[in-house]
mmCIF file of C-alpha atoms in Angstrom:
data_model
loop_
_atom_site.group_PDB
_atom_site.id
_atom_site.type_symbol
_atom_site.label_atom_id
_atom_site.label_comp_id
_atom_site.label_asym_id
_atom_site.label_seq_id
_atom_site.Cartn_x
_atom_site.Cartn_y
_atom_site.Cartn_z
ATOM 1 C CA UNK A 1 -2.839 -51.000 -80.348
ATOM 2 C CA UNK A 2 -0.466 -48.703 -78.362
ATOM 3 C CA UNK A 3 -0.892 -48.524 -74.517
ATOM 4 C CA UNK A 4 -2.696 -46.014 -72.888
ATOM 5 C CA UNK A 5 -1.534 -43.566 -71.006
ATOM 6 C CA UNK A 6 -3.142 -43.394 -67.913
ATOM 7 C CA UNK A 7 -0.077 -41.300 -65.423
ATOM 8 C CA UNK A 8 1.389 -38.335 -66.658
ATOM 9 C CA UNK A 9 4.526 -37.345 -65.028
ATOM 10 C CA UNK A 10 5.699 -33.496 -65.962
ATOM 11 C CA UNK A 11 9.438 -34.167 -63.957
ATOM 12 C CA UNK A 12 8.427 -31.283 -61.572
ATOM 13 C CA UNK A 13 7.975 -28.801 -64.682
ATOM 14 C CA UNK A 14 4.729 -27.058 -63.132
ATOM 15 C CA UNK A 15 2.795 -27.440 -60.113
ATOM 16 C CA UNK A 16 0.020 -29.821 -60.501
ATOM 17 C CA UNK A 17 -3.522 -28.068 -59.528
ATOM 18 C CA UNK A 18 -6.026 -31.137 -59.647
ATOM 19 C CA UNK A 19 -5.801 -34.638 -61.004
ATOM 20 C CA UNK A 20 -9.513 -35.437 -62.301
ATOM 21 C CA UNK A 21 -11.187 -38.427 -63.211
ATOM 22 C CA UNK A 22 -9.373 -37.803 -66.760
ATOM 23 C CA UNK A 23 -7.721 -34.836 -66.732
ATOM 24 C CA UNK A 24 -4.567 -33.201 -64.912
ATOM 25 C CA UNK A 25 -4.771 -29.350 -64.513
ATOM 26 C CA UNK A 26 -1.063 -27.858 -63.730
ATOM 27 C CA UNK A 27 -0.977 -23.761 -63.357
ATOM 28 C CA UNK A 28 1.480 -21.956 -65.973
ATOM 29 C CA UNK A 29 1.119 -18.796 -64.424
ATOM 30 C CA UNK A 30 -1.241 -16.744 -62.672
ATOM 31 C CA UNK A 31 -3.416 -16.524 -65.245
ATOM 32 C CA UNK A 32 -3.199 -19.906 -67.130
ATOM 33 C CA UNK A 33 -3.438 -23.654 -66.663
ATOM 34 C CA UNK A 34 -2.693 -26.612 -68.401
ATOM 35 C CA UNK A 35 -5.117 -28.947 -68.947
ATOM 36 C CA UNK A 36 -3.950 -32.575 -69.877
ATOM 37 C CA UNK A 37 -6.147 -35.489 -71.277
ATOM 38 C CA UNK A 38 -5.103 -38.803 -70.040
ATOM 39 C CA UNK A 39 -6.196 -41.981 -71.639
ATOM 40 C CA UNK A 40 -8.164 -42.844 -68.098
ATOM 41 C CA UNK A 41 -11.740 -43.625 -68.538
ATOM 42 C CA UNK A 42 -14.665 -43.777 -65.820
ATOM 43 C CA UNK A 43 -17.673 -45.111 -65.665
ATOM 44 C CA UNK A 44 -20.246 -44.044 -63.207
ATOM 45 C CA UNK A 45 -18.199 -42.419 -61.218
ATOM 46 C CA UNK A 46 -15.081 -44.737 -60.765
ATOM 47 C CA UNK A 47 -12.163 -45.037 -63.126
ATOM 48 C CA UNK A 48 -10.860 -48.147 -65.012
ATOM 49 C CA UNK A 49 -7.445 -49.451 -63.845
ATOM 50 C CA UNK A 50 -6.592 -49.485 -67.648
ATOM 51 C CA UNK A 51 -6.984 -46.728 -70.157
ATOM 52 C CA UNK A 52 -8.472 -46.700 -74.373
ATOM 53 C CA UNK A 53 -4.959 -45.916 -75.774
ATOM 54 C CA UNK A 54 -5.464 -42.318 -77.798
ATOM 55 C CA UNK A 55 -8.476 -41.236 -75.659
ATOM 56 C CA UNK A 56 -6.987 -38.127 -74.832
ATOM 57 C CA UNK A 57 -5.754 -37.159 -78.039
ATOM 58 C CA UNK A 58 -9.452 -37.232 -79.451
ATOM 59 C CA UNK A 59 -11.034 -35.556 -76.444
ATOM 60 C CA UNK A 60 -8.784 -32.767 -76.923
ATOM 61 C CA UNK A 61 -8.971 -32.305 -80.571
ATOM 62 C CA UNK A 62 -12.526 -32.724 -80.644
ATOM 63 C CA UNK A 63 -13.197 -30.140 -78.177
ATOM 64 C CA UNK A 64 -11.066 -27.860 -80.170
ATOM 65 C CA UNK A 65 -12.966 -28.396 -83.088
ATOM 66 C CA UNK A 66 -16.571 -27.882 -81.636
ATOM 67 C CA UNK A 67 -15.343 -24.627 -79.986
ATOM 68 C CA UNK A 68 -13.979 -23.820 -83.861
ATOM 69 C CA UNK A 69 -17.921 -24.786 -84.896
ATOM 70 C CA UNK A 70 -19.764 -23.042 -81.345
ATOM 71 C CA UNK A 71 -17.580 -19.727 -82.036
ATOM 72 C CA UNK A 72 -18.503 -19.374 -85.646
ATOM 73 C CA UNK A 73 -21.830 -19.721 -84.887
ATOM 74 C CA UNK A 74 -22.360 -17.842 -81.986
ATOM 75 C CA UNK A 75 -19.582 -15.046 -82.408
ATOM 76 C CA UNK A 76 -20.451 -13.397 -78.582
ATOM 77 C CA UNK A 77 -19.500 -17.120 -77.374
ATOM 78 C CA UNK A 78 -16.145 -16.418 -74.545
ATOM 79 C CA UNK A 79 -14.528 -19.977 -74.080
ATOM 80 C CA UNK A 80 -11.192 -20.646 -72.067
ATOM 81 C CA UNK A 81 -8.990 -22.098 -74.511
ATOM 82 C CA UNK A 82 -5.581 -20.299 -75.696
ATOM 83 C CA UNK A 83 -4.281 -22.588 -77.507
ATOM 84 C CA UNK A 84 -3.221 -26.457 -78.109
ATOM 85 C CA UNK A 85 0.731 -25.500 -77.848
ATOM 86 C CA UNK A 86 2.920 -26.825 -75.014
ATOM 87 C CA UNK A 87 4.200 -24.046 -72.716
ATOM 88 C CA UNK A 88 7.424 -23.749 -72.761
ATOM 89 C CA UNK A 89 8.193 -25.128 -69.286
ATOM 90 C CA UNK A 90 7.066 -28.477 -71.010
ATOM 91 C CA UNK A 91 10.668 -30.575 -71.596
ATOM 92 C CA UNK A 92 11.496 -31.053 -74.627
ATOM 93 C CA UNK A 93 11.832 -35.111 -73.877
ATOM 94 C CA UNK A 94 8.014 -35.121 -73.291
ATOM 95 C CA UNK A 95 6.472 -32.594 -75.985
ATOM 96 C CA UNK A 96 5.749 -35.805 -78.400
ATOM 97 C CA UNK A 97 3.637 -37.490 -75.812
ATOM 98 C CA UNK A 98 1.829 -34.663 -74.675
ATOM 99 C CA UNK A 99 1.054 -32.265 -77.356
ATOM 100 C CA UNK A 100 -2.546 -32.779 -79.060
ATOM 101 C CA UNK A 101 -3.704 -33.868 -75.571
ATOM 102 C CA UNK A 102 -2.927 -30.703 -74.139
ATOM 103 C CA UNK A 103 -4.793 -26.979 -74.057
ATOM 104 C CA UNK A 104 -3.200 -23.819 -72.251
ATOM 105 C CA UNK A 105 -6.744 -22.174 -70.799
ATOM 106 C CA UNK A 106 -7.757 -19.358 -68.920
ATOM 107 C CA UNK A 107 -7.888 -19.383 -65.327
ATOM 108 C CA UNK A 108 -11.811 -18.906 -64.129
ATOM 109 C CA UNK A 109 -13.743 -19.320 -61.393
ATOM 110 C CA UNK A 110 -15.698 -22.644 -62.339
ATOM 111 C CA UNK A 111 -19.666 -22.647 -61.730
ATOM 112 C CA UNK A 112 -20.091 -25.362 -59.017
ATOM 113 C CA UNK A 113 -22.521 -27.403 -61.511
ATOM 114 C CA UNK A 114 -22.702 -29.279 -64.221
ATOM 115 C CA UNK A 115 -25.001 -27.596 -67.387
ATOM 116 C CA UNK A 116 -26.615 -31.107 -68.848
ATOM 117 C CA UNK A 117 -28.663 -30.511 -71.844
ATOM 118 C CA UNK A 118 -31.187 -33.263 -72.093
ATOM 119 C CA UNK A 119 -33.009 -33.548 -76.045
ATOM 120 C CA UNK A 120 -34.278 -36.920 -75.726
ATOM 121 C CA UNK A 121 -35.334 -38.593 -72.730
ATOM 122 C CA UNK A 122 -32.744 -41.706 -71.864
ATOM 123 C CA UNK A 123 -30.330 -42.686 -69.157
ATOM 124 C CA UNK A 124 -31.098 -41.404 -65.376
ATOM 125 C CA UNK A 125 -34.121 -39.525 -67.140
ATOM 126 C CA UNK A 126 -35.631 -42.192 -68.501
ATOM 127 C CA UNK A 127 -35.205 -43.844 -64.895
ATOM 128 C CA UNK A 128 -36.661 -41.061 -62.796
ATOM 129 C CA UNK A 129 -39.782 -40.351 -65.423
ATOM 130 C CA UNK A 130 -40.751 -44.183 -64.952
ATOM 131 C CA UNK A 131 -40.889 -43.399 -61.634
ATOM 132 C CA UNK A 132 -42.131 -39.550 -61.174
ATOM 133 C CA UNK A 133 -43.219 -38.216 -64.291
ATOM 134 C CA UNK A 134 -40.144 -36.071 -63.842
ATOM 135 C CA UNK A 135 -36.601 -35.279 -64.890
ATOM 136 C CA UNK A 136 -34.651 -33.482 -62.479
ATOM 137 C CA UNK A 137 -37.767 -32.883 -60.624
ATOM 138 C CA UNK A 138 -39.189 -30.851 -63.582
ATOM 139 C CA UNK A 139 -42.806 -32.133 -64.568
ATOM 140 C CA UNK A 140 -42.486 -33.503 -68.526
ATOM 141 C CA UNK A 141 -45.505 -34.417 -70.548
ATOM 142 C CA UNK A 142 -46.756 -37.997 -70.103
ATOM 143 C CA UNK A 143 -46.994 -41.027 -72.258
ATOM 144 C CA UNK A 144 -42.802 -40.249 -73.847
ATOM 145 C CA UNK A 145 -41.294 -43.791 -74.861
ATOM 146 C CA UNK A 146 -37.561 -44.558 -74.540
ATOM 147 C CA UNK A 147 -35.231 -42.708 -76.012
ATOM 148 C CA UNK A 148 -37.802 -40.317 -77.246
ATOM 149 C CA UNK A 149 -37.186 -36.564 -78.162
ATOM 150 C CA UNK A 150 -38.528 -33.928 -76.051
ATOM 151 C CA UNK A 151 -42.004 -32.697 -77.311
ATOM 152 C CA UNK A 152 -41.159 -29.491 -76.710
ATOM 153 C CA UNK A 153 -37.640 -28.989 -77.022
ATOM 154 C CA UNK A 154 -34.076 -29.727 -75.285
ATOM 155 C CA UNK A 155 -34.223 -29.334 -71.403
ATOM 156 C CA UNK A 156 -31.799 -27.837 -69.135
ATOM 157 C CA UNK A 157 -31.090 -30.695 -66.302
ATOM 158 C CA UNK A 158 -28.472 -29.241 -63.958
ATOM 159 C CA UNK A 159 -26.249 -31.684 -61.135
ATOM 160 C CA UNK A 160 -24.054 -30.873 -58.239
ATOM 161 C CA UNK A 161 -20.441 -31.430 -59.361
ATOM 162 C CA UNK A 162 -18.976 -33.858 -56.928
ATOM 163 C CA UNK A 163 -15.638 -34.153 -55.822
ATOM 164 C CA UNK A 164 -13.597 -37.174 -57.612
ATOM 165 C CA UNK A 165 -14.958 -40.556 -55.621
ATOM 166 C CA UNK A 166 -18.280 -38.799 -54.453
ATOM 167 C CA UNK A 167 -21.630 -39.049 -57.532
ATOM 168 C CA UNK A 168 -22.748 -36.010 -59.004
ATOM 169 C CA UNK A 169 -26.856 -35.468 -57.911
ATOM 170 C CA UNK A 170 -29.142 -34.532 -60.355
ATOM 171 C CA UNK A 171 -30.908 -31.198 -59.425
ATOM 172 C CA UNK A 172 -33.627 -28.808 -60.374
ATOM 173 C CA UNK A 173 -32.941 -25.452 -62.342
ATOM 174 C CA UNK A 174 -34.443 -23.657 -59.283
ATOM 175 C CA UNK A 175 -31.397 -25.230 -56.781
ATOM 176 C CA UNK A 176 -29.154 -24.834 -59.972
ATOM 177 C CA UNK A 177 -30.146 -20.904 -59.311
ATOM 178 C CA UNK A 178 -29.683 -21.007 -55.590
ATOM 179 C CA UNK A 179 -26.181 -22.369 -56.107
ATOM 180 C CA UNK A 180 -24.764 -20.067 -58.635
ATOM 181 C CA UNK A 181 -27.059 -16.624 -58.075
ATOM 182 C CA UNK A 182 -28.592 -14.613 -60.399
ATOM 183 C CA UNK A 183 -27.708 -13.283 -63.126
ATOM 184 C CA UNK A 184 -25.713 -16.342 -63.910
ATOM 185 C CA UNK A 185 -27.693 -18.993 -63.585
ATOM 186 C CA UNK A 186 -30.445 -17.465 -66.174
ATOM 187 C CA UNK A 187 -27.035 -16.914 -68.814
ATOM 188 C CA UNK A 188 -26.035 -20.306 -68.162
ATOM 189 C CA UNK A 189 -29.297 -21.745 -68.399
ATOM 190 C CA UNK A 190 -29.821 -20.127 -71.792
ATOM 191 C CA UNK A 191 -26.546 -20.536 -73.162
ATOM 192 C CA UNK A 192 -26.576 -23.978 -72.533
ATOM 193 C CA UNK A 193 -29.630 -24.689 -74.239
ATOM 194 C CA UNK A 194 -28.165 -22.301 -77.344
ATOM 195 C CA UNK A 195 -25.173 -24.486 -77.698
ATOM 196 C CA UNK A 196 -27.043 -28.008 -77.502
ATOM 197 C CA UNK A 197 -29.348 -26.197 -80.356
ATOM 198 C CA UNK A 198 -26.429 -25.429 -82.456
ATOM 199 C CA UNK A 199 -24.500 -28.774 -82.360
ATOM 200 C CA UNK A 200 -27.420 -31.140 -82.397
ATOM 201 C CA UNK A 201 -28.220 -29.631 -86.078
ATOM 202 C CA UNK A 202 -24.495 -29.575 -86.539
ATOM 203 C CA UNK A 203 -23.989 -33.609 -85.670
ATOM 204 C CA UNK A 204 -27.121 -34.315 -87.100
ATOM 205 C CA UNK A 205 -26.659 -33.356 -90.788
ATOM 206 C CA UNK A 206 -23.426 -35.911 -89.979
ATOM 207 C CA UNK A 207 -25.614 -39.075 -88.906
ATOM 208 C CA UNK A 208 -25.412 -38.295 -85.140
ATOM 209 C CA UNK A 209 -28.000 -37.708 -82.684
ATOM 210 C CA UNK A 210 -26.581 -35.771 -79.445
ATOM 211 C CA UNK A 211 -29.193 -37.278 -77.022
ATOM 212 C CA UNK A 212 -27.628 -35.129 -74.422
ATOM 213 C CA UNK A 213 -24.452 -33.329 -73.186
ATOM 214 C CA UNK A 214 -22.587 -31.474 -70.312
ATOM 215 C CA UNK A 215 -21.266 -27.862 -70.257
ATOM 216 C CA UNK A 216 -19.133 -26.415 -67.773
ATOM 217 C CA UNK A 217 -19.082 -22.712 -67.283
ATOM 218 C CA UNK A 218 -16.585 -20.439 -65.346
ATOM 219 C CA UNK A 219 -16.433 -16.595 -64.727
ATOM 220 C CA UNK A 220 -13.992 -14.309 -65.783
ATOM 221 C CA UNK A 221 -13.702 -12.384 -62.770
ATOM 222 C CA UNK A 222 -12.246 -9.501 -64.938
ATOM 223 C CA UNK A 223 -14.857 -9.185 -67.120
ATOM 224 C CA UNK A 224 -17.878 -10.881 -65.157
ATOM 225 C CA UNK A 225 -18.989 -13.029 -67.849
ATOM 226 C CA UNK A 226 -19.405 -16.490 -68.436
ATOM 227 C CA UNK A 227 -17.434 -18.474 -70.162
ATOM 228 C CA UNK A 228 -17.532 -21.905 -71.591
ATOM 229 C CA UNK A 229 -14.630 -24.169 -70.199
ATOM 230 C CA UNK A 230 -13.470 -27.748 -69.762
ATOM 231 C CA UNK A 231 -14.116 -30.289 -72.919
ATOM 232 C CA UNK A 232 -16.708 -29.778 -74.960
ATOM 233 C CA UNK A 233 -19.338 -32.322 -76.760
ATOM 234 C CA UNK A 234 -16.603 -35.215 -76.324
ATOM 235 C CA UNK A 235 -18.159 -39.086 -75.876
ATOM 236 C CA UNK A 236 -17.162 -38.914 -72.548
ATOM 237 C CA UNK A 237 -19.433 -36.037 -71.917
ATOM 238 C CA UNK A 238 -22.106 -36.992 -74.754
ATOM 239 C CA UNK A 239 -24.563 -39.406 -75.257
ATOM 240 C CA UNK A 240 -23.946 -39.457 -79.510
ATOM 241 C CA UNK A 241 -26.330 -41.918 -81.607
ATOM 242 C CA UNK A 242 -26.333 -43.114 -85.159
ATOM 243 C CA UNK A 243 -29.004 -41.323 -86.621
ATOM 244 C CA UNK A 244 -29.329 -44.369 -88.952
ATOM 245 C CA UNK A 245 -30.101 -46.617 -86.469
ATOM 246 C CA UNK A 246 -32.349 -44.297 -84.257
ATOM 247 C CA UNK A 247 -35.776 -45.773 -82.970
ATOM 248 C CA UNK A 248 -38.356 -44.860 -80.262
ATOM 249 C CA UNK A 249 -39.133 -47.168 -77.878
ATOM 250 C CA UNK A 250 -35.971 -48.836 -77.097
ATOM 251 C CA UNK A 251 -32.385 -47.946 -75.733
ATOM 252 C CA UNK A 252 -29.575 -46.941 -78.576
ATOM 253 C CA UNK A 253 -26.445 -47.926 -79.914
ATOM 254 C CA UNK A 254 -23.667 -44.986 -79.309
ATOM 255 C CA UNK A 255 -20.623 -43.522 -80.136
ATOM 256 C CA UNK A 256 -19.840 -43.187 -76.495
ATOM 257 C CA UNK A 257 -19.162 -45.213 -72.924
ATOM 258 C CA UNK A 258 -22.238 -46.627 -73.223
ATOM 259 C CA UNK A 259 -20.868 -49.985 -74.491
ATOM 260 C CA UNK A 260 -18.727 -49.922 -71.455
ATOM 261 C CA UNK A 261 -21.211 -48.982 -69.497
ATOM 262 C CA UNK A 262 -23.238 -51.765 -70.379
ATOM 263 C CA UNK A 263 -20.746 -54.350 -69.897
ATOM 264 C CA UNK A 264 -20.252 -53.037 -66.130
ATOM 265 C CA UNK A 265 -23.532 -53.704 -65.952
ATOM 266 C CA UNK A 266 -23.855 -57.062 -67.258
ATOM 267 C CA UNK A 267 -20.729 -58.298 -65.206
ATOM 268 C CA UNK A 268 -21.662 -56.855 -61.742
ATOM 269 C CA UNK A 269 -18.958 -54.458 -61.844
ATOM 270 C CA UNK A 270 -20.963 -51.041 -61.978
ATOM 271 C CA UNK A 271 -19.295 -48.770 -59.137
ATOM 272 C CA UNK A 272 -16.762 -51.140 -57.980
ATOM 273 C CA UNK A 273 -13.504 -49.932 -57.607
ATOM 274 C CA UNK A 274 -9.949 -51.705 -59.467
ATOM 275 C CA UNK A 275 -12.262 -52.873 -62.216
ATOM 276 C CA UNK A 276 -9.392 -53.661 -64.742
ATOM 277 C CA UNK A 277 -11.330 -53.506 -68.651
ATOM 278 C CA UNK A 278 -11.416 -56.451 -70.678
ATOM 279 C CA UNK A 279 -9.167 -56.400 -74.085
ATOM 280 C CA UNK A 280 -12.720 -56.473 -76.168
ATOM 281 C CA UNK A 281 -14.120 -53.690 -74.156
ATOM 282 C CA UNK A 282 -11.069 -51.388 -74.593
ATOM 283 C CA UNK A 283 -10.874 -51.928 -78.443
ATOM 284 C CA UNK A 284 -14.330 -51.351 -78.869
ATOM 285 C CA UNK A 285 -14.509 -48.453 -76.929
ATOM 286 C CA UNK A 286 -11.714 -47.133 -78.334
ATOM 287 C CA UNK A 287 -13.321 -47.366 -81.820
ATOM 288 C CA UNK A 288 -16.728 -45.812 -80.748
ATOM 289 C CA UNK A 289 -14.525 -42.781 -79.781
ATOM 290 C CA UNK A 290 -12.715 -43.014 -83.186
ATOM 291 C CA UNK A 291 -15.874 -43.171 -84.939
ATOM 292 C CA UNK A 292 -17.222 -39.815 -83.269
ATOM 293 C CA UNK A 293 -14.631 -38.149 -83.860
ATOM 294 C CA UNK A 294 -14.404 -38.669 -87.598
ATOM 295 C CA UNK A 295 -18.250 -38.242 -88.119
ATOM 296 C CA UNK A 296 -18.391 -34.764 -86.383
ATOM 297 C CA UNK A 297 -14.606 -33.235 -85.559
ATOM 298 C CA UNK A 298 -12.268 -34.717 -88.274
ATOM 299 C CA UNK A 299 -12.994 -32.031 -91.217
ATOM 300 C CA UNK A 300 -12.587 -28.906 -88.987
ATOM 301 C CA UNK A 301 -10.040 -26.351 -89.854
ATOM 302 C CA UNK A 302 -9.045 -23.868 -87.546
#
């Protein structure tokens, strides 16, 4: 398997922006950045010391090819992406290594939360309806079993977006609303729940369950609307199950970071920093992401 690549060095070609949990976001211009996908991978909030070689590569090109699916079906859909082709400030030397991984975007101002699109109740749900009765503080019928679907649809489950180190916090719509003012938080709202809609049927007529998923929305400041950014319906934003496999009452197998998830878990190593991934945990993760991407992404032209 190759290695991963986990730095990514542009020589000084453009001004690095950010450097995210995965992603590095340089500025092209005034009106453009450049988003690179690194093979890094975290896991409740902490990155791995070592990467799943190709990671990036399939984040990018499978957020390419839901936008190619989201935009055909919802033609008033506004995303940020320009294209998957290098700028030219990009040396030549480094093109091979970074093209596919890369997307030239609009500039926007980003929503401070994360849009989380809940369809079946698992995860930090499941945990805080054991408890409450509740997810995200909003009262959900009683008596739902693991990994059950919503009896009356998706839900829209907000969080803070935290700074890289801090934990995102799961909040209710209503704080959601306080945090990004109206009109937006109602378009948001709405459009996230539209787009969970339109890929669950998509993935499902493939063999996948999306369980849940996170949007990110910016404004065009131009235009004041909203507009779907960062990647989109990627394992590392996704909770994806084999429909084949699929039964109430228990947790699921995925096409996700839930296998490493579960091995932090079983080791003790959930939110410890320098956690360095074990050889079996990198290839299988690395196939789970493989796998998802060839169920849903692979066949899209465009």
């Amino acid at each position: 398997m190759p290695g991963a690549l986990t730095t990514i060095d542009l020589q000084g070609a453009l001004p690095l922006i950010a450097r995210g949990k995965v992603r590095d976001l340089y500025e092209v211009d005034d009106k453009t950045l450049l988003f690179i996908a690194s093979d890094r991978i975290s896991a409740y909030d902490v990155v791995m010391e070592n990467g799943i070689p190709n990671k990036g590569f399939l984040l990018t090109l499978c957020t390419k090819a839901w936008l190619k699916i989201l935009t055909d079906a919802i033609p008033s859909l506004r995303t940020h992406l320009l294209t998957l082709d290098l700028p030219p400030q990009i040396p030549q030397s480094l093109r091979p290594t970074l093209q596919n991984r890369s997307m030239q975007v609009r500039k926007l101002k980003m929503f401070p939360v994360e849009s989380i699109v809940r369809g079946y109740i698992t995860g930090s749900a499941w945990k805080e309806y054991q408890k409450s009765g509740t997810v995200h503080g909003i009262k959900v019928p009683a008596g739902l079993r693991e990994s059950e679907a919503f009896p009356d649809g998706p839900i829209y489950t907000p969080s803070t977006k935290a700074e890289l180190g801090q934990h995102d916090e799961n909040i209710h719509p209503d704080q959601a609303a306080a945090l990004v003012g109206e009109p937006y938080a109602s378009q948001i709202a709405s459009l996230s729940l539209q787009l969970y809609k339109t890929a669950h049927a998509y993935a499902l007529e493939r063999g996948v369950i999306i369980a849940d998923t996170k949007f990110e929305f910016g404004l065009d400041t131009e235009t004041n609307e909203v507009v779907l950014a960062d990647e989109i319906l990627t394992p590392d934003s996704s909770r994806f199950w084999p429909k084949d496999k699929y039964e109430v009452g228990r947790g699921q197998e995925s096409f996700d970071k839930q296998f490493l998830r579960d091995w932090l878990v079983k080791e003790g190593l959930k939110g410890k920093e320098g956690v360095r991934m074990t050889e079996e945990v990198v290839s299988s993760t690395a196939s789970k992401y493989q796998e998802a991407y060839d169920r849903i992404a692979s066949g899209v032209k465009g």
